[in-house]
CSV table of C-alpha atoms in Angstrom, one decimal:
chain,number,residue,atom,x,y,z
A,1,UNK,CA,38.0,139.9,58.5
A,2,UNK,CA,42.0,140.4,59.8
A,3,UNK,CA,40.2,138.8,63.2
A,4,UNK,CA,39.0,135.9,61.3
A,5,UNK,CA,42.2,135.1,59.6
A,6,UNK,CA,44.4,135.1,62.9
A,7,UNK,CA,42.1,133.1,64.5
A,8,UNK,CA,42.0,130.3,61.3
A,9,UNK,CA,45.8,130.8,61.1
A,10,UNK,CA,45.9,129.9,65.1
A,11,UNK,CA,43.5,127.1,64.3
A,12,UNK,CA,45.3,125.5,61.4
A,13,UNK,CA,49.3,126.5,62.3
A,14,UNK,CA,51.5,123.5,63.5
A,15,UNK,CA,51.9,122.8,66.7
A,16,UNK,CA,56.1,123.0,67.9
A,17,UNK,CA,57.4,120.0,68.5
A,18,UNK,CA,60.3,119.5,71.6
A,19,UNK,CA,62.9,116.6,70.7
A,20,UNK,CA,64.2,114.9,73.9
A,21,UNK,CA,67.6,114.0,75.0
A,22,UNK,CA,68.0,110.3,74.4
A,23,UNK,CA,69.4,109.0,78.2
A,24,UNK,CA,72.9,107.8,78.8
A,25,UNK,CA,73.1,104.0,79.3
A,26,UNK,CA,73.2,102.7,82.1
A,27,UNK,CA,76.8,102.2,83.3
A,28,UNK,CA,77.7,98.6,84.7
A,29,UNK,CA,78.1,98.7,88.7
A,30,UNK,CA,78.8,95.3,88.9
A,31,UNK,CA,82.9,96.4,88.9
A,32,UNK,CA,82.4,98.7,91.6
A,33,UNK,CA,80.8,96.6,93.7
A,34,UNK,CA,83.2,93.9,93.3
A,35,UNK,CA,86.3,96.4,94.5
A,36,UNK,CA,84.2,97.7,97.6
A,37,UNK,CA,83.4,93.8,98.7
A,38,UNK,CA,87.6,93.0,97.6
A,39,UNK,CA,88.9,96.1,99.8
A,40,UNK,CA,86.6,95.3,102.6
A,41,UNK,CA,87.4,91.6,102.8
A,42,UNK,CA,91.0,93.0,101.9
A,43,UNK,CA,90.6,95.0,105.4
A,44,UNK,CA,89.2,91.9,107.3
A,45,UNK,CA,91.6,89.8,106.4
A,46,UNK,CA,94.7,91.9,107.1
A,47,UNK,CA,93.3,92.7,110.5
A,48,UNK,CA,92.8,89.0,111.4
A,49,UNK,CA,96.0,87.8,110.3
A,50,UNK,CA,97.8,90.3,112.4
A,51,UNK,CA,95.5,89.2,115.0
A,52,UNK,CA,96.1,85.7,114.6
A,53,UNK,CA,99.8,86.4,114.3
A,54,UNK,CA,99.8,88.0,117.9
A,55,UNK,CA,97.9,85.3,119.3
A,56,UNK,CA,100.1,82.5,118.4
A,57,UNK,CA,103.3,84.6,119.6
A,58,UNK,CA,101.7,85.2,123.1
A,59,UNK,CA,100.5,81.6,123.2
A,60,UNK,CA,103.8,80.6,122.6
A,61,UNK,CA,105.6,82.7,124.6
A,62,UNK,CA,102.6,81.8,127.8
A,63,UNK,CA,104.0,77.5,126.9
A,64,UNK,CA,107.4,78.5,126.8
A,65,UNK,CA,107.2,80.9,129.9
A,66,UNK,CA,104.4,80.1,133.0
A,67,UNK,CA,106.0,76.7,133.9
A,68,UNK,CA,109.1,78.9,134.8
A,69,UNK,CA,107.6,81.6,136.3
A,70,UNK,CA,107.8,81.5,140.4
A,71,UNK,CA,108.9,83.7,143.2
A,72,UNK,CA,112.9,83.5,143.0
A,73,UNK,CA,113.0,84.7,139.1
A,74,UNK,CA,110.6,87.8,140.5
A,75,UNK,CA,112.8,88.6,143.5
A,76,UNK,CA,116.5,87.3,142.7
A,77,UNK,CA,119.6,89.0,140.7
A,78,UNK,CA,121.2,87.2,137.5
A,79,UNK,CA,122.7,84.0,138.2
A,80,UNK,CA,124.9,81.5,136.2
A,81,UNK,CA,122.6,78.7,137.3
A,82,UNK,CA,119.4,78.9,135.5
A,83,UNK,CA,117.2,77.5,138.5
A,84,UNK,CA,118.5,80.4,140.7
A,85,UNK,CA,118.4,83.3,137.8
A,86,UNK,CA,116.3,86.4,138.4
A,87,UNK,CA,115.3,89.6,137.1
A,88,UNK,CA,114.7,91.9,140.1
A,89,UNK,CA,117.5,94.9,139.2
A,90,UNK,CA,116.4,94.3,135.6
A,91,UNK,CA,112.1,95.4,136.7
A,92,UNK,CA,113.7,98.1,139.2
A,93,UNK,CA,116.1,99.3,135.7
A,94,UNK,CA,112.7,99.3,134.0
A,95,UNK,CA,110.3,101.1,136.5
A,96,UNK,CA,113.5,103.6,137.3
A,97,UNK,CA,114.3,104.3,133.9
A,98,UNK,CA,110.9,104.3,131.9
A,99,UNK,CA,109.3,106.5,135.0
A,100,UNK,CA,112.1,108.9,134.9
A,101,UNK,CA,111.9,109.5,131.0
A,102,UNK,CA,108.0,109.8,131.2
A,103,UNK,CA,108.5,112.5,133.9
A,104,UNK,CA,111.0,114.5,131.3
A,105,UNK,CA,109.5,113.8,128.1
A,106,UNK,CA,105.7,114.5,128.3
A,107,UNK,CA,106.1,117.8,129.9
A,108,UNK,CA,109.2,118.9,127.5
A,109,UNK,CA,106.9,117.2,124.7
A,110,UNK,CA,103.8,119.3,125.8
A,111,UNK,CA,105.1,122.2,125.9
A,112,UNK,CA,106.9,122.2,122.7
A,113,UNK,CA,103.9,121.4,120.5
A,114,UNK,CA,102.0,123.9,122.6
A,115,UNK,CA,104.5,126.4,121.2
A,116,UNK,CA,104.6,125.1,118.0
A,117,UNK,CA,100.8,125.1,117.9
A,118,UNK,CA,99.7,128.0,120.1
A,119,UNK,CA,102.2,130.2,119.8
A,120,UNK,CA,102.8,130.8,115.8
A,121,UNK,CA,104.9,133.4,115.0
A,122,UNK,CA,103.8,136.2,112.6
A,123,UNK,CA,106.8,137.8,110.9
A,124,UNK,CA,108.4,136.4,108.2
A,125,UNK,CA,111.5,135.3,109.6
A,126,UNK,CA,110.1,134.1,112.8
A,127,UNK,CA,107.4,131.3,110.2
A,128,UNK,CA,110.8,130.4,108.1
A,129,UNK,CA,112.5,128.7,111.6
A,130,UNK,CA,108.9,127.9,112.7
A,131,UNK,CA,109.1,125.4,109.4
A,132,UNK,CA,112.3,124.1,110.0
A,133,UNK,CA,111.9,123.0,113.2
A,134,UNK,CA,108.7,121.3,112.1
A,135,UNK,CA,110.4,119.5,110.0
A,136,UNK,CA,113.4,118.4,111.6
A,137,UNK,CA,110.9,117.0,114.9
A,138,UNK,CA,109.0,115.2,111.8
A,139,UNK,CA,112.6,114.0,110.9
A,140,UNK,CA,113.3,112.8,114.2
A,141,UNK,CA,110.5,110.4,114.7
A,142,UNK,CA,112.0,108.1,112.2
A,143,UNK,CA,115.7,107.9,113.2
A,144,UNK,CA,116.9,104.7,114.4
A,145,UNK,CA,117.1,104.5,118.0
A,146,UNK,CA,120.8,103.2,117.9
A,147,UNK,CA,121.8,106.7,116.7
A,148,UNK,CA,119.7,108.1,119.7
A,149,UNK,CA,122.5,105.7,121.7
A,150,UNK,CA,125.6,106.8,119.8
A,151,UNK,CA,124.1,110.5,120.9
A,152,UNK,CA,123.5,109.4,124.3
A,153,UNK,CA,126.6,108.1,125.0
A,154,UNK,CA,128.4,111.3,123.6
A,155,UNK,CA,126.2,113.8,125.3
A,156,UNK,CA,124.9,112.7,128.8
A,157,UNK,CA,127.5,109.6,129.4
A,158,UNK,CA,131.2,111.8,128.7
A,159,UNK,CA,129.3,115.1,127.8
A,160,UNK,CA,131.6,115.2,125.3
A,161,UNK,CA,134.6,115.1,127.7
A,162,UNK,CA,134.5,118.8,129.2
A,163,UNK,CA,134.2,117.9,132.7
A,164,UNK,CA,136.5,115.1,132.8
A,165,UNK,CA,139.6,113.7,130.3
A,166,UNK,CA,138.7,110.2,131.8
A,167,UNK,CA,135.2,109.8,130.5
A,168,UNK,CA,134.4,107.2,133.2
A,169,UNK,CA,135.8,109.4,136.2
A,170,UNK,CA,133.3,112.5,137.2
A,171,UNK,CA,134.7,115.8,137.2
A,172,UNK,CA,131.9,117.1,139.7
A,173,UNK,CA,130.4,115.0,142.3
A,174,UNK,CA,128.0,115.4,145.4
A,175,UNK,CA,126.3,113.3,148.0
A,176,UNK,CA,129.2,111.2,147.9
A,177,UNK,CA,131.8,108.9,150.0
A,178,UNK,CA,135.7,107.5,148.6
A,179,UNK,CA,137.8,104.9,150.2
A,180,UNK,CA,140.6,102.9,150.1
A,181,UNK,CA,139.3,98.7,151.1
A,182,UNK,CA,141.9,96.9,152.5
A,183,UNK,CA,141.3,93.4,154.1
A,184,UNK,CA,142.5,93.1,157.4
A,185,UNK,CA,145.0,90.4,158.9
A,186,UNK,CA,141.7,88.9,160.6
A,187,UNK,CA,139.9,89.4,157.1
A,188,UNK,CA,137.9,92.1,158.4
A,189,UNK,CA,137.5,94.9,155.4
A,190,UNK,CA,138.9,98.4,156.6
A,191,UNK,CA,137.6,101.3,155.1
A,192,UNK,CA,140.1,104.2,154.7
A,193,UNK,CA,138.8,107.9,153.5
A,194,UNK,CA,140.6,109.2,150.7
A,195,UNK,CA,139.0,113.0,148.5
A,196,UNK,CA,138.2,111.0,145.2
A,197,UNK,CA,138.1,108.0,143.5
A,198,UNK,CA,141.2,107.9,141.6
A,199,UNK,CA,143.0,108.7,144.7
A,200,UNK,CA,146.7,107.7,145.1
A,201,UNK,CA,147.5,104.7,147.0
A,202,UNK,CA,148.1,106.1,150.5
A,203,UNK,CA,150.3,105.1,153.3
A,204,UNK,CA,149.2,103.8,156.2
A,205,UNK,CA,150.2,104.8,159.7
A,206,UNK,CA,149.2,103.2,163.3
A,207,UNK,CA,146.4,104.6,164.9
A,208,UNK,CA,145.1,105.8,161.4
A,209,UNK,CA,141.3,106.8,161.0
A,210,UNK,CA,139.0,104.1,159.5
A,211,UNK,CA,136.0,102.7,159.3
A,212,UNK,CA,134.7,99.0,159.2
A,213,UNK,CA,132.1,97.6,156.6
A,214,UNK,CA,129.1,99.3,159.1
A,215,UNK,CA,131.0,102.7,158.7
A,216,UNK,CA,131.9,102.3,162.6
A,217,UNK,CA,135.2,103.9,163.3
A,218,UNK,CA,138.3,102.3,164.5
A,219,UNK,CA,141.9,102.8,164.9
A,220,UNK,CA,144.4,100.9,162.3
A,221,UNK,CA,146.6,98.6,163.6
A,222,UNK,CA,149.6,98.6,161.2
A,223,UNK,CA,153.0,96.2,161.3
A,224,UNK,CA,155.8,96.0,159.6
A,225,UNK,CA,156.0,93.2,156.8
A,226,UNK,CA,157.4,90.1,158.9
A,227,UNK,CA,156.4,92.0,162.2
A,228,UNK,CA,154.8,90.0,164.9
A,229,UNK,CA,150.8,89.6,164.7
A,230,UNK,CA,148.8,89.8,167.2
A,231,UNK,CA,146.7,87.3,168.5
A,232,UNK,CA,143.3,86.4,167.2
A,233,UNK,CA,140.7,89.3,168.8
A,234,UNK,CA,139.5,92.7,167.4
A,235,UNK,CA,143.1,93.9,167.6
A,236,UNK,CA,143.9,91.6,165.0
A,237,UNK,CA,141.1,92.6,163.2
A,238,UNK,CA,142.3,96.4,162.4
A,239,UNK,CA,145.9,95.2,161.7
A,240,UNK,CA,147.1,95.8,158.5
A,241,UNK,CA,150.7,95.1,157.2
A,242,UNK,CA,152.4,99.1,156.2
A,243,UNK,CA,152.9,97.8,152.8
A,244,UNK,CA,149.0,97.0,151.6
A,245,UNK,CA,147.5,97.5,148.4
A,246,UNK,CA,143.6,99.2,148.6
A,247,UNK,CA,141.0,98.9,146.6
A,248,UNK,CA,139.0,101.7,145.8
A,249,UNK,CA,135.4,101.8,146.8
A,250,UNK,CA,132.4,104.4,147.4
A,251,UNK,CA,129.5,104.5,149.1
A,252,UNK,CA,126.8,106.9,147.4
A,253,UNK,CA,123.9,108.8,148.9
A,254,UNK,CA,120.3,108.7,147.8
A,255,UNK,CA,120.8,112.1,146.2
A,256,UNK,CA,124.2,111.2,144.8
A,257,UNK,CA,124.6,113.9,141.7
A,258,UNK,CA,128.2,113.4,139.1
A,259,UNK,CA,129.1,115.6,136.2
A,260,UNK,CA,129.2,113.8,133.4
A,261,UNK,CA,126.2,111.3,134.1
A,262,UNK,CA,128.4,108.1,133.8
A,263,UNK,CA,126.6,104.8,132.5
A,264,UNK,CA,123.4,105.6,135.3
A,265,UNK,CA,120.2,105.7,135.1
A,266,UNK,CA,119.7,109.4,134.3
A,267,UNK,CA,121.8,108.6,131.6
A,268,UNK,CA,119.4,106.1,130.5
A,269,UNK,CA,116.5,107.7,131.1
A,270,UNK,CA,117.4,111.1,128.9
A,271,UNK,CA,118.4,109.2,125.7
A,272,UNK,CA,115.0,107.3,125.7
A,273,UNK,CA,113.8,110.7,125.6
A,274,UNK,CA,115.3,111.8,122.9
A,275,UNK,CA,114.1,108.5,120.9
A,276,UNK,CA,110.5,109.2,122.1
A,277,UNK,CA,110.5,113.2,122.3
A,278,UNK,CA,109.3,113.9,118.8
A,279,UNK,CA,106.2,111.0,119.1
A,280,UNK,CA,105.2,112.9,122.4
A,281,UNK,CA,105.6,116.0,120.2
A,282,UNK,CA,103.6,115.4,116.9
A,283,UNK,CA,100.9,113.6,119.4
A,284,UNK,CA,100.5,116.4,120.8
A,285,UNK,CA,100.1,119.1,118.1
A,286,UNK,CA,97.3,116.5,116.5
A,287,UNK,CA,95.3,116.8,119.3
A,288,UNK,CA,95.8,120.4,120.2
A,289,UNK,CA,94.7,120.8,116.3
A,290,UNK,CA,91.7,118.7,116.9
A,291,UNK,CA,90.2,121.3,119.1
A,292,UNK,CA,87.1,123.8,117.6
A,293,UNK,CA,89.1,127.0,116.7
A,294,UNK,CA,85.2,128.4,118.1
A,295,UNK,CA,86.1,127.3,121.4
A,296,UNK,CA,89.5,130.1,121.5
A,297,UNK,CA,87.5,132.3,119.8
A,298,UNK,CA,84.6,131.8,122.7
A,299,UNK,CA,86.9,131.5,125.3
A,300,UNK,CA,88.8,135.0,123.9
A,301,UNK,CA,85.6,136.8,123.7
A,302,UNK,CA,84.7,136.6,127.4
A,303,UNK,CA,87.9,137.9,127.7
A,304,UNK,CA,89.8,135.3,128.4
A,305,UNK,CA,93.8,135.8,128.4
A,306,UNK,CA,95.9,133.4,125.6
A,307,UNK,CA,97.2,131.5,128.7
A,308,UNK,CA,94.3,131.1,130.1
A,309,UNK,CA,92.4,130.0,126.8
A,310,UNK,CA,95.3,127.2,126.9
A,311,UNK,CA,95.2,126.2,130.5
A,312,UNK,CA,91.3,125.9,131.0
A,313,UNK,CA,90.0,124.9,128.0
A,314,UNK,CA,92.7,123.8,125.2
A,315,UNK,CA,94.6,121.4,127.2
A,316,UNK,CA,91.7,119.7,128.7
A,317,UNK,CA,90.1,119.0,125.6
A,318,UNK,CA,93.2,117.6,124.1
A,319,UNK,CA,94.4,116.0,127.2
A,320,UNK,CA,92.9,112.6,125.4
A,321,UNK,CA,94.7,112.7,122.4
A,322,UNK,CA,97.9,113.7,123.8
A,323,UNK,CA,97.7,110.7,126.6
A,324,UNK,CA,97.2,108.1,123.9
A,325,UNK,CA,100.3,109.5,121.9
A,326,UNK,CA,102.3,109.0,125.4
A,327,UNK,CA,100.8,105.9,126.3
A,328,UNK,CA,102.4,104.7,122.9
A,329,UNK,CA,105.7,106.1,122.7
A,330,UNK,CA,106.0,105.3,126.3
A,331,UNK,CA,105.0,101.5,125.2
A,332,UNK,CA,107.9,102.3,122.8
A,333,UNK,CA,110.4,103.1,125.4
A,334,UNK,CA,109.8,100.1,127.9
A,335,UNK,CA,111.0,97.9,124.7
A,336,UNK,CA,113.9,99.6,123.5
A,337,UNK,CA,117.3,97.4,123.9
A,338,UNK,CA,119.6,99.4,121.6
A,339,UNK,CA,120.3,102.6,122.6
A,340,UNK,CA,120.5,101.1,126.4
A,341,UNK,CA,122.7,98.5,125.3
A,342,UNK,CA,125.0,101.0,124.5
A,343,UNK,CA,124.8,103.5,127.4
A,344,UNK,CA,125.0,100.8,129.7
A,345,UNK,CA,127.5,98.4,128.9
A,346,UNK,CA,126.8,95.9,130.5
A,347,UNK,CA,124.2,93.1,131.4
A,348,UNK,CA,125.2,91.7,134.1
A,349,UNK,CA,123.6,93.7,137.3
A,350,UNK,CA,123.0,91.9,140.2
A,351,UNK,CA,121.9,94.8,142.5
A,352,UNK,CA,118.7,97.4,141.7
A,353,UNK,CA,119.7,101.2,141.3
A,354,UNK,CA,120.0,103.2,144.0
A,355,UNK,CA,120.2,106.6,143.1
A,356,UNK,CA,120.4,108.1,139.4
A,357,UNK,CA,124.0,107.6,139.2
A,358,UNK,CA,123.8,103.6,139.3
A,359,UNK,CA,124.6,101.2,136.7
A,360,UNK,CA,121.6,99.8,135.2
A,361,UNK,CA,119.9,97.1,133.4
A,362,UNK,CA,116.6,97.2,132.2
A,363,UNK,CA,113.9,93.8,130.9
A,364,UNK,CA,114.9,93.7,127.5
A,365,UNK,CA,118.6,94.0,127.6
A,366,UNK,CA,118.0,90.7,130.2
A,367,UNK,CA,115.6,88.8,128.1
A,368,UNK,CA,118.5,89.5,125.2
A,369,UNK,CA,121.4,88.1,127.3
A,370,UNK,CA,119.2,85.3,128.1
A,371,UNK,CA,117.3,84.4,125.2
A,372,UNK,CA,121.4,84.2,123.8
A,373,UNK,CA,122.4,82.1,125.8
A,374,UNK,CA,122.6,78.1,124.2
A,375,UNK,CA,120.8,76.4,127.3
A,376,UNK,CA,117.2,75.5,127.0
A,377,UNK,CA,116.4,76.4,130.5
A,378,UNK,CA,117.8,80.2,130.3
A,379,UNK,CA,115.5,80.5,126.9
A,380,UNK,CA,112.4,79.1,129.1
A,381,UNK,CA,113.0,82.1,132.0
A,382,UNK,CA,113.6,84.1,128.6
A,383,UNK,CA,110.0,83.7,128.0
A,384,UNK,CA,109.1,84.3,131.6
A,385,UNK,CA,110.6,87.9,131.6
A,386,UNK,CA,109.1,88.5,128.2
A,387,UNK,CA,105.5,87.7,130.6
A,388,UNK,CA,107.0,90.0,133.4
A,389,UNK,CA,107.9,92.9,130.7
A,390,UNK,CA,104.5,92.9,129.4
A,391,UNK,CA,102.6,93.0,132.4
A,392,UNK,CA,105.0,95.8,133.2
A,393,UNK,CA,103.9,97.4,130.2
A,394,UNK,CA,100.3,96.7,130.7
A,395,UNK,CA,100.8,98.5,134.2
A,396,UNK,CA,102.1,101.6,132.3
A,397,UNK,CA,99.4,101.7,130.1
A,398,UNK,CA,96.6,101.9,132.7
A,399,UNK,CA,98.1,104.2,134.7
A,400,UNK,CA,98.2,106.4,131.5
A,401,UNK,CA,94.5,105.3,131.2
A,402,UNK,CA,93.6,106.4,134.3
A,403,UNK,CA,95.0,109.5,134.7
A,404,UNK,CA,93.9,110.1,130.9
A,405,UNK,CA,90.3,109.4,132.1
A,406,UNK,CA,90.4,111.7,135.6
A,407,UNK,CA,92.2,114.7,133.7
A,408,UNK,CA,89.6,114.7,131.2
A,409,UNK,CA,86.5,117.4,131.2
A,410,UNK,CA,83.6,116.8,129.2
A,411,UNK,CA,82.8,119.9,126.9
A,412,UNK,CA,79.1,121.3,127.0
């Protein structure tokens, strides 16, 4: 009977009902859509623009600047005359200048962020400067470059006036030649040796030491003012009145070295470091952090030493990265006019360097002068450096390229 009654309550007994969630509405995707197509066109259309942009300036600049371009502005010195103007010392100031800073920067710039990067420290203290310099190399990058020149000119052109009061005479010099130029009553120049450059006049005595224009020695000839001159010949030649005025003038060696620097190009050359150090720097610690942390770990099991784990597989595989930061903050330094302007001083250079002590100028301090000047014809050679300049910069860049590409080693 109890069986019975279960199985007619089982039978008869409601069935439970399960209430479902009534679904969200649909939202409207029509808005989203429409900001995704406006960003991407957003994107298209900045990118062409500045595209367009640089096409029109380098068409202009390529009407303004191939009918000028020809052999003499490649090979000649800066002239008055526009038809004779050239920029040879200004391409040697460039190659001289550029080549020298990327010879000091990338390794300096290396190194550091392989430091900064490789090398953290572990106490306390040690992570507190660690952080500061970080920041002050992040600091750096956006200076203006004319402050790089103010520093330039205070640290590598005087050095701050310790080696000499007279910031333009050097207080240590090797690889180097003084005289005293005097002209000769036959208007031959005579070169007389004196210890520096700021030496004292000095008075001349017959039969004194010299040396003509082709550093061949002679003996000087010297009269008395209203003495009897001899007659025309290579006596006359080496005659010199007692009471002549010299001029002084040196002649340099290739290895030519001068405490302080002076306006040269080593002068140059280390302030565009300093304006393109901390690019080289922050390049480099991007790439050396966008190498697998499983590769030093792999590398360290084998037992591999920290050096070596830099060295052999590190550096290789972030050789890529940190040659595209060079190849830009070198593209950087082959157009800055600032901080040279003011290390320089001047514009007008008609001869190329000859050692790292010369006067300089470099392309775009000459485009400047020129592109200033009020004439029509100097702005038209204007244009043709501006073609020069760039395929100097173009050269740089696939040199970088190229030894980008050979230095790098594929990973397996």
């Amino acid at each position: 009977m109890t069986s019975e009654r279960k199985k007619t309550r089982a039978s008869t007994g409601s069935p439970s009902i399960r209430v479902q969630p009534t679904p969200p509405p649909l939202r409207d995707t029509r808005y989203r859509f429409f900001i995704n197509h406006s960003f991407h066109w957003l994107c298209w259309s900045t990118a062409v623009a500045s595209v367009a942009v640089l096409v029109i300036l380098i068409h202009s600049i390529l009407i303004q600047g191939v009918p000028t371009l020809s052999w003499t502005l490649l090979t000649s010195a800066p002239s008055q005359n526009a038809s004779e103007a050239g920029v040879w010392p200004a391409i040697c100031g460039t190659i001289w200048v550029c080549g020298l800073c990327a010879l000091i920067t990338m390794p300096a710039g290396v190194a550091t962020a392989i430091l900064l990067e490789e090398f953290p420290p572990r106490k306390r203290l040690g992570q507190f400067f660690h952080g500061i310099i970080q920041l002050n190399i992040s600091n750096l990058a956006g200076v203006p470059s004319i402050v790089y020149g103010i520093l330039g000119l205070t640290a590598f052109v005087t050095m701050f006036g310790i080696f000499s009061a007279d910031p333009t005479l050097p207080g240590f010099e090797i690889g180097v030649h003084h005289y005293q130029q005097f002209m000769s009553e036959g208007d031959r120049a005579i070169l007389v040796p004196v210890d520096t450059a700021d030496a004292q006049p000095i008075q001349l005595s017959d039969g004194m030491l010299a040396y003509d224009r082709d550093l061949n020695s002679i003996e000087v000839h010297v009269i008395e003012p209203g003495g009897e001159y001899p007659a025309e010949g290579e006596l006359l030649d080496r005659t010199l009145v007692s009471d002549a005025e010299g001029g002084a003038f040196s002649i340099p060696s290739f290895y030519y070295f001068r405490l302080p620097f002076g306006r040269g190009v080593i002068a140059g050359a280390l302030t565009l470091m300093l304006v393109v150090l901390p690019i080289v720097i922050i390049s480099s610690q991007e790439a050396l952090r966008a190498v697998p942390s499983s590769l030093r770990a792999g590398a360290l099991g084998l037992g591999a030493t920290p050096w070596q784990v830099i060295w052999n597989v590190t550096l290789p595989s972030a050789i890529p990265g940190i040659m595209t930061g060079s190849i830009l903050a070198m593209s950087r330094a082959i157009g800055e006019a600032a901080p040279l302007l003011i290390i320089s001083g001047v514009v007008f250079i008609s001869q190329a360097p000859q050692n790292l002590m010369d006067e300089f100028t470099v392309m775009p301090l000459q485009i400047y002068k020129w592109a200033d000047r009020p004439q029509a014809e100097f702005r038209a050679i204007a244009g043709s450096a501006i073609i020069l300049l760039l395929v100097i910069l173009l050269s740089f860049n696939a040199v970088a390229v190229y030894i980008r590409q050979k230095l790098q080693k594929p990973l397996s």
